[in-house]
Amino acid sequence: MIIITSVWQIDQTADASFLGWVIASFSLGQMVASPIFGLWSNYRPRKEPLIVSIFISVAANCLYAYVHVPASHNKYYMLVARGLVGFGAGNVAVIRSYISGATSLQERTSSMANASACQALGFILGPEHRVDDSGRQCKNVNFEEASTDEAQVPQGNIDQVAVVATNVLFFVVLFIFALFETIVTPLTMDMYAWTREQAVLYDGIILAALGVEAVIIFMVIKLLSKKIGERAILLGGLIVVWVGFFILLPWGNQFPKIQWEDLHNNSIPNTTFGEIIIALWKSPREDHNEEPTGCPIEQAWCLYIPMIHLAQFLTSAALIGIGYPSCNVMSYTLYSKILGPKPQGVYMGWLTASGSAARILGPVFISQLYTSWGPRWAFSLVCGVVVLTILLLLVVYKRLVAFSVRHGRIQE
């Protein structure tokens, strides 16, 4: 949201397609870097990839701060800066690998929740703090190989079905939040006739509130996981996410305000003359000197899809804000336990890469569906994806156990 506004302010030649690449470049960089840093940490001291990644992040953010200075090609400098910031953020695989190796099974969930809480604080304070906060979680500790209660367990075969299933679950969890994060701005501008500046301000407040909510959820998870276990929390989180998107489906007979300004561009959708006249009759005229607001009439669904009420949207956001952090931390906590005592750098790299791929595909998926078919189809399909994910979790539920438990070394 803020990235889009920044690109437009810095370089007016950036079109919608280029904006998509700018947004995706962070995740592309992270997807490439995560397996590399993970492999590096398996064979060398973990300090090395962490120091290098933090140096890249600092350099990239310095470039980011001065992309407005060159006289031309500013959008390309921002594209490179975003990609390098994402590359530096690939160190999250190393951090999760370290936590997995430095904690016992009993400590694992709590430690992962603490790391996620640091990331959530970074989400609230600003994107440039995310990597630093994650690194600060592990500051002043020994990043060399750490021993755990699993270290003495004889080597065995990792359950590859559980590994693949957990990667799929993590992909879907990140996919869902990425598409929600992407659709917030166009949805609120279409439904509530907010200007671009209002959308940036109000949606920023909403997303910051979700960050605060996530920190609270992470603290609650630390206690709740000891009573009901990680798998139950993961299942419950997916159900809460499904309810959130179900509530977001449009109902009733009140329709969004139509954006008048686009009529002068001859961009009339394939609708009947009567539908257009009725829609325009109900829409108040605006001062054409102001930024056009409302649901653009070239989106034909604006004429027949009911609006999503603000209370409906806020309730949905609150529920997704509960379900997403629960599923997120439980996914990679279970993943780390499934992998067992072997070095996890590469595996954690692939998990992070799957999440990065989700953050690339999610925005593309939702933007195409939303623009062409509207929120009813878009969110209905999201609900369907969540249902399939719940079914997958139920199928592999009994396999999502710690390596030591699977091999009978520790009782669950």
Short mmCIF file of N, CA and C in Angstrom, two decimals, residues 273-380:
data_model
loop_
_atom_site.label_atom_id
_atom_site.label_comp_id
_atom_site.label_asym_id
_atom_site.label_seq_id
_atom_site.Cartn_x
_atom_site.Cartn_y
_atom_site.Cartn_z
N PHE A 273 -28.43 -0.71 -20.60
CA PHE A 273 -28.56 0.74 -20.47
C PHE A 273 -29.31 1.09 -19.20
N GLY A 274 -30.33 0.29 -18.87
CA GLY A 274 -31.12 0.56 -17.68
C GLY A 274 -30.30 0.45 -16.41
N GLU A 275 -29.41 -0.56 -16.33
CA GLU A 275 -28.57 -0.72 -15.15
C GLU A 275 -27.65 0.47 -14.95
N ILE A 276 -27.11 0.99 -16.06
CA ILE A 276 -26.21 2.13 -15.98
C ILE A 276 -26.96 3.37 -15.50
N ILE A 277 -28.13 3.61 -16.07
CA ILE A 277 -28.91 4.79 -15.71
C ILE A 277 -29.30 4.74 -14.23
N ILE A 278 -29.76 3.56 -13.77
CA ILE A 278 -30.15 3.42 -12.36
C ILE A 278 -28.96 3.68 -11.45
N ALA A 279 -27.81 3.13 -11.82
CA ALA A 279 -26.61 3.31 -10.99
C ALA A 279 -26.20 4.77 -10.93
N LEU A 280 -26.27 5.46 -12.07
CA LEU A 280 -25.88 6.86 -12.10
C LEU A 280 -26.90 7.74 -11.39
N TRP A 281 -28.16 7.38 -11.45
CA TRP A 281 -29.21 8.13 -10.79
C TRP A 281 -29.03 8.10 -9.27
N LYS A 282 -28.56 6.95 -8.78
CA LYS A 282 -28.36 6.79 -7.33
C LYS A 282 -27.07 7.40 -6.84
N SER A 283 -26.13 7.69 -7.76
CA SER A 283 -24.81 8.18 -7.35
C SER A 283 -24.80 9.70 -7.32
N PRO A 284 -24.37 10.31 -6.23
CA PRO A 284 -24.28 11.77 -6.16
C PRO A 284 -23.18 12.29 -7.07
N ARG A 285 -23.42 13.47 -7.65
CA ARG A 285 -22.40 14.08 -8.51
C ARG A 285 -21.28 14.66 -7.65
N GLU A 286 -20.09 14.68 -8.23
CA GLU A 286 -18.92 15.15 -7.50
C GLU A 286 -18.29 16.33 -8.21
N ASP A 287 -17.48 17.03 -7.48
CA ASP A 287 -16.64 18.08 -8.06
C ASP A 287 -15.55 17.41 -8.87
N HIS A 288 -15.55 17.64 -10.18
CA HIS A 288 -14.62 16.92 -11.06
C HIS A 288 -13.18 17.39 -10.88
N ASN A 289 -12.98 18.44 -10.08
CA ASN A 289 -11.63 18.87 -9.80
C ASN A 289 -10.98 18.01 -8.73
N GLU A 290 -11.78 17.23 -8.01
CA GLU A 290 -11.27 16.37 -6.97
C GLU A 290 -10.95 14.99 -7.53
N GLU A 291 -10.17 14.24 -6.76
CA GLU A 291 -9.86 12.86 -7.16
C GLU A 291 -11.13 12.03 -7.19
N PRO A 292 -11.39 11.31 -8.29
CA PRO A 292 -12.60 10.48 -8.34
C PRO A 292 -12.55 9.38 -7.30
N THR A 293 -13.67 9.16 -6.64
CA THR A 293 -13.75 8.13 -5.62
C THR A 293 -14.93 7.21 -5.90
N GLY A 294 -14.91 6.05 -5.29
CA GLY A 294 -15.99 5.09 -5.46
C GLY A 294 -15.53 3.89 -6.26
N CYS A 295 -16.46 3.05 -6.61
CA CYS A 295 -16.17 1.82 -7.34
C CYS A 295 -16.13 2.12 -8.84
N PRO A 296 -14.98 1.95 -9.50
CA PRO A 296 -14.87 2.30 -10.92
C PRO A 296 -15.88 1.56 -11.78
N ILE A 297 -16.53 2.28 -12.66
CA ILE A 297 -17.62 1.66 -13.42
C ILE A 297 -17.10 0.65 -14.45
N GLU A 298 -15.80 0.70 -14.78
CA GLU A 298 -15.29 -0.33 -15.70
C GLU A 298 -15.26 -1.70 -15.04
N GLN A 299 -15.35 -1.74 -13.70
CA GLN A 299 -15.55 -3.00 -12.99
C GLN A 299 -17.06 -3.27 -12.97
N ALA A 300 -17.52 -4.05 -13.91
CA ALA A 300 -18.96 -4.23 -14.11
C ALA A 300 -19.68 -4.70 -12.86
N TRP A 301 -18.99 -5.47 -12.01
CA TRP A 301 -19.63 -6.01 -10.81
C TRP A 301 -20.05 -4.92 -9.83
N CYS A 302 -19.48 -3.72 -9.95
CA CYS A 302 -19.84 -2.63 -9.05
C CYS A 302 -21.33 -2.31 -9.11
N LEU A 303 -21.95 -2.66 -10.24
CA LEU A 303 -23.37 -2.32 -10.44
C LEU A 303 -24.32 -3.34 -9.81
N TYR A 304 -23.83 -4.54 -9.51
CA TYR A 304 -24.77 -5.54 -9.01
C TYR A 304 -24.27 -6.32 -7.79
N ILE A 305 -23.04 -6.11 -7.35
CA ILE A 305 -22.54 -6.77 -6.13
C ILE A 305 -22.75 -5.84 -4.95
N PRO A 306 -23.43 -6.30 -3.89
CA PRO A 306 -23.65 -5.43 -2.71
C PRO A 306 -22.33 -5.02 -2.08
N MET A 307 -22.36 -3.89 -1.38
CA MET A 307 -21.16 -3.41 -0.73
C MET A 307 -20.86 -4.23 0.54
N ILE A 308 -19.62 -4.22 0.94
CA ILE A 308 -19.19 -4.84 2.20
C ILE A 308 -19.16 -3.75 3.24
N HIS A 309 -19.99 -3.84 4.25
CA HIS A 309 -20.10 -2.79 5.26
C HIS A 309 -18.81 -2.70 6.07
N LEU A 310 -18.55 -1.51 6.59
CA LEU A 310 -17.32 -1.28 7.33
C LEU A 310 -17.20 -2.19 8.55
N ALA A 311 -18.32 -2.36 9.28
CA ALA A 311 -18.29 -3.25 10.45
C ALA A 311 -17.99 -4.69 10.03
N GLN A 312 -18.51 -5.07 8.89
CA GLN A 312 -18.26 -6.40 8.32
C GLN A 312 -16.77 -6.56 8.01
N PHE A 313 -16.18 -5.55 7.39
CA PHE A 313 -14.77 -5.58 7.04
C PHE A 313 -13.88 -5.62 8.28
N LEU A 314 -14.19 -4.80 9.28
CA LEU A 314 -13.37 -4.74 10.48
C LEU A 314 -13.45 -6.04 11.28
N THR A 315 -14.64 -6.64 11.32
CA THR A 315 -14.79 -7.92 12.01
C THR A 315 -13.96 -9.00 11.32
N SER A 316 -14.03 -9.00 9.99
CA SER A 316 -13.26 -9.97 9.22
C SER A 316 -11.77 -9.78 9.44
N ALA A 317 -11.31 -8.53 9.42
CA ALA A 317 -9.89 -8.24 9.63
C ALA A 317 -9.43 -8.71 11.00
N ALA A 318 -10.27 -8.50 12.02
CA ALA A 318 -9.91 -8.92 13.38
C ALA A 318 -9.77 -10.44 13.46
N LEU A 319 -10.68 -11.17 12.81
CA LEU A 319 -10.61 -12.63 12.83
C LEU A 319 -9.40 -13.16 12.06
N ILE A 320 -9.14 -12.57 10.91
CA ILE A 320 -7.96 -12.97 10.14
C ILE A 320 -6.70 -12.64 10.94
N GLY A 321 -6.73 -11.53 11.68
CA GLY A 321 -5.62 -11.15 12.53
C GLY A 321 -5.39 -12.10 13.69
N ILE A 322 -6.40 -12.89 14.04
CA ILE A 322 -6.24 -13.94 15.06
C ILE A 322 -5.75 -15.23 14.41
N GLY A 323 -6.36 -15.59 13.30
CA GLY A 323 -6.06 -16.87 12.67
C GLY A 323 -4.71 -16.93 12.01
N TYR A 324 -4.32 -15.84 11.32
CA TYR A 324 -3.06 -15.88 10.58
C TYR A 324 -1.84 -16.07 11.47
N PRO A 325 -1.64 -15.26 12.53
CA PRO A 325 -0.43 -15.49 13.34
C PRO A 325 -0.42 -16.85 14.02
N SER A 326 -1.60 -17.35 14.38
CA SER A 326 -1.67 -18.68 14.99
C SER A 326 -1.18 -19.75 14.02
N CYS A 327 -1.68 -19.69 12.79
CA CYS A 327 -1.28 -20.68 11.78
C CYS A 327 0.19 -20.51 11.39
N ASN A 328 0.63 -19.27 11.31
CA ASN A 328 1.99 -18.99 10.87
C ASN A 328 3.02 -19.61 11.80
N VAL A 329 2.94 -19.27 13.09
CA VAL A 329 3.95 -19.76 14.03
C VAL A 329 3.82 -21.27 14.26
N MET A 330 2.60 -21.79 14.22
CA MET A 330 2.43 -23.23 14.42
C MET A 330 2.98 -24.03 13.24
N SER A 331 2.90 -23.47 12.05
CA SER A 331 3.38 -24.18 10.86
C SER A 331 4.87 -24.44 10.95
N TYR A 332 5.65 -23.39 11.22
CA TYR A 332 7.09 -23.66 11.21
C TYR A 332 7.59 -24.22 12.54
N THR A 333 6.78 -24.11 13.60
CA THR A 333 7.14 -24.81 14.83
C THR A 333 7.01 -26.32 14.64
N LEU A 334 5.89 -26.74 14.08
CA LEU A 334 5.70 -28.16 13.77
C LEU A 334 6.76 -28.65 12.79
N TYR A 335 7.06 -27.82 11.80
CA TYR A 335 8.06 -28.18 10.79
C TYR A 335 9.42 -28.46 11.44
N SER A 336 9.81 -27.60 12.35
CA SER A 336 11.11 -27.78 13.00
C SER A 336 11.14 -29.05 13.85
N LYS A 337 10.02 -29.40 14.45
CA LYS A 337 9.96 -30.61 15.26
C LYS A 337 9.95 -31.87 14.39
N ILE A 338 9.31 -31.79 13.25
CA ILE A 338 9.26 -32.92 12.32
C ILE A 338 10.65 -33.25 11.79
N LEU A 339 11.46 -32.21 11.56
CA LEU A 339 12.80 -32.41 10.98
C LEU A 339 13.77 -33.07 11.94
N GLY A 340 13.59 -32.86 13.23
CA GLY A 340 14.44 -33.53 14.20
C GLY A 340 15.81 -32.90 14.37
N PRO A 341 16.81 -33.71 14.79
CA PRO A 341 18.11 -33.18 15.19
C PRO A 341 19.06 -32.82 14.05
N LYS A 342 18.74 -33.18 12.83
CA LYS A 342 19.64 -32.88 11.72
C LYS A 342 19.69 -31.37 11.48
N PRO A 343 20.79 -30.84 10.90
CA PRO A 343 20.85 -29.42 10.56
C PRO A 343 19.68 -29.03 9.66
N GLN A 344 19.00 -27.95 10.03
CA GLN A 344 17.74 -27.61 9.36
C GLN A 344 17.84 -26.42 8.41
N GLY A 345 19.05 -25.92 8.19
CA GLY A 345 19.19 -24.71 7.39
C GLY A 345 18.54 -24.80 6.01
N VAL A 346 18.84 -25.87 5.28
CA VAL A 346 18.29 -26.01 3.92
C VAL A 346 16.78 -26.19 3.96
N TYR A 347 16.32 -27.04 4.87
CA TYR A 347 14.87 -27.26 4.98
C TYR A 347 14.14 -25.96 5.34
N MET A 348 14.71 -25.20 6.29
CA MET A 348 14.09 -23.92 6.66
C MET A 348 14.15 -22.93 5.50
N GLY A 349 15.21 -23.05 4.70
CA GLY A 349 15.30 -22.20 3.51
C GLY A 349 14.19 -22.48 2.52
N TRP A 350 13.90 -23.77 2.31
CA TRP A 350 12.80 -24.11 1.40
C TRP A 350 11.46 -23.69 1.97
N LEU A 351 11.29 -23.80 3.29
CA LEU A 351 10.02 -23.36 3.89
C LEU A 351 9.84 -21.86 3.69
N THR A 352 10.90 -21.10 3.94
CA THR A 352 10.82 -19.65 3.74
C THR A 352 10.58 -19.32 2.27
N ALA A 353 11.21 -20.07 1.38
CA ALA A 353 11.01 -19.85 -0.06
C ALA A 353 9.57 -20.11 -0.46
N SER A 354 8.95 -21.14 0.13
CA SER A 354 7.54 -21.42 -0.19
C SER A 354 6.65 -20.27 0.27
N GLY A 355 6.98 -19.70 1.44
CA GLY A 355 6.23 -18.54 1.90
C GLY A 355 6.42 -17.33 1.00
N SER A 356 7.65 -17.16 0.49
CA SER A 356 7.91 -16.05 -0.42
C SER A 356 7.15 -16.22 -1.73
N ALA A 357 7.10 -17.46 -2.23
CA ALA A 357 6.32 -17.74 -3.44
C ALA A 357 4.85 -17.41 -3.23
N ALA A 358 4.36 -17.71 -2.03
CA ALA A 358 2.96 -17.40 -1.71
C ALA A 358 2.72 -15.90 -1.74
N ARG A 359 3.69 -15.13 -1.26
CA ARG A 359 3.53 -13.67 -1.23
C ARG A 359 3.64 -13.06 -2.62
N ILE A 360 4.19 -13.82 -3.56
CA ILE A 360 4.21 -13.37 -4.96
C ILE A 360 2.89 -13.72 -5.65
N LEU A 361 2.44 -14.95 -5.47
CA LEU A 361 1.26 -15.43 -6.19
C LEU A 361 -0.04 -14.91 -5.59
N GLY A 362 -0.08 -14.72 -4.27
CA GLY A 362 -1.30 -14.27 -3.61
C GLY A 362 -1.83 -12.96 -4.18
N PRO A 363 -1.00 -11.91 -4.26
CA PRO A 363 -1.49 -10.64 -4.83
C PRO A 363 -1.96 -10.76 -6.27
N VAL A 364 -1.24 -11.58 -7.09
CA VAL A 364 -1.67 -11.76 -8.48
C VAL A 364 -3.03 -12.43 -8.54
N PHE A 365 -3.20 -13.47 -7.74
CA PHE A 365 -4.46 -14.22 -7.69
C PHE A 365 -5.63 -13.32 -7.33
N ILE A 366 -5.49 -12.58 -6.23
CA ILE A 366 -6.63 -11.80 -5.74
C ILE A 366 -6.91 -10.58 -6.60
N SER A 367 -5.86 -9.95 -7.13
CA SER A 367 -6.09 -8.74 -7.93
C SER A 367 -6.83 -9.07 -9.23
N GLN A 368 -6.46 -10.19 -9.85
CA GLN A 368 -7.13 -10.58 -11.09
C GLN A 368 -8.59 -10.96 -10.83
N LEU A 369 -8.82 -11.77 -9.79
CA LEU A 369 -10.18 -12.19 -9.47
C LEU A 369 -11.05 -11.02 -9.05
N TYR A 370 -10.50 -10.17 -8.19
CA TYR A 370 -11.28 -9.05 -7.66
C TYR A 370 -11.66 -8.08 -8.77
N THR A 371 -10.71 -7.74 -9.61
CA THR A 371 -11.00 -6.78 -10.67
C THR A 371 -12.01 -7.33 -11.68
N SER A 372 -11.90 -8.60 -12.02
CA SER A 372 -12.75 -9.18 -13.07
C SER A 372 -14.10 -9.65 -12.54
N TRP A 373 -14.12 -10.24 -11.34
CA TRP A 373 -15.34 -10.89 -10.87
C TRP A 373 -15.91 -10.31 -9.58
N GLY A 374 -15.13 -9.49 -8.89
CA GLY A 374 -15.66 -8.85 -7.69
C GLY A 374 -15.38 -9.63 -6.42
N PRO A 375 -15.71 -9.03 -5.28
CA PRO A 375 -15.38 -9.64 -3.98
C PRO A 375 -16.13 -10.94 -3.70
N ARG A 376 -17.32 -11.11 -4.24
CA ARG A 376 -18.08 -12.33 -3.93
C ARG A 376 -17.37 -13.56 -4.46
N TRP A 377 -16.96 -13.52 -5.72
CA TRP A 377 -16.23 -14.65 -6.31
C TRP A 377 -14.85 -14.81 -5.67
N ALA A 378 -14.16 -13.68 -5.51
CA ALA A 378 -12.79 -13.73 -4.98
C ALA A 378 -12.75 -14.37 -3.60
N PHE A 379 -13.60 -13.89 -2.70
CA PHE A 379 -13.55 -14.39 -1.33
C PHE A 379 -14.21 -15.77 -1.19
N SER A 380 -15.13 -16.08 -2.08
CA SER A 380 -15.68 -17.44 -2.09
C SER A 380 -14.61 -18.46 -2.45
#
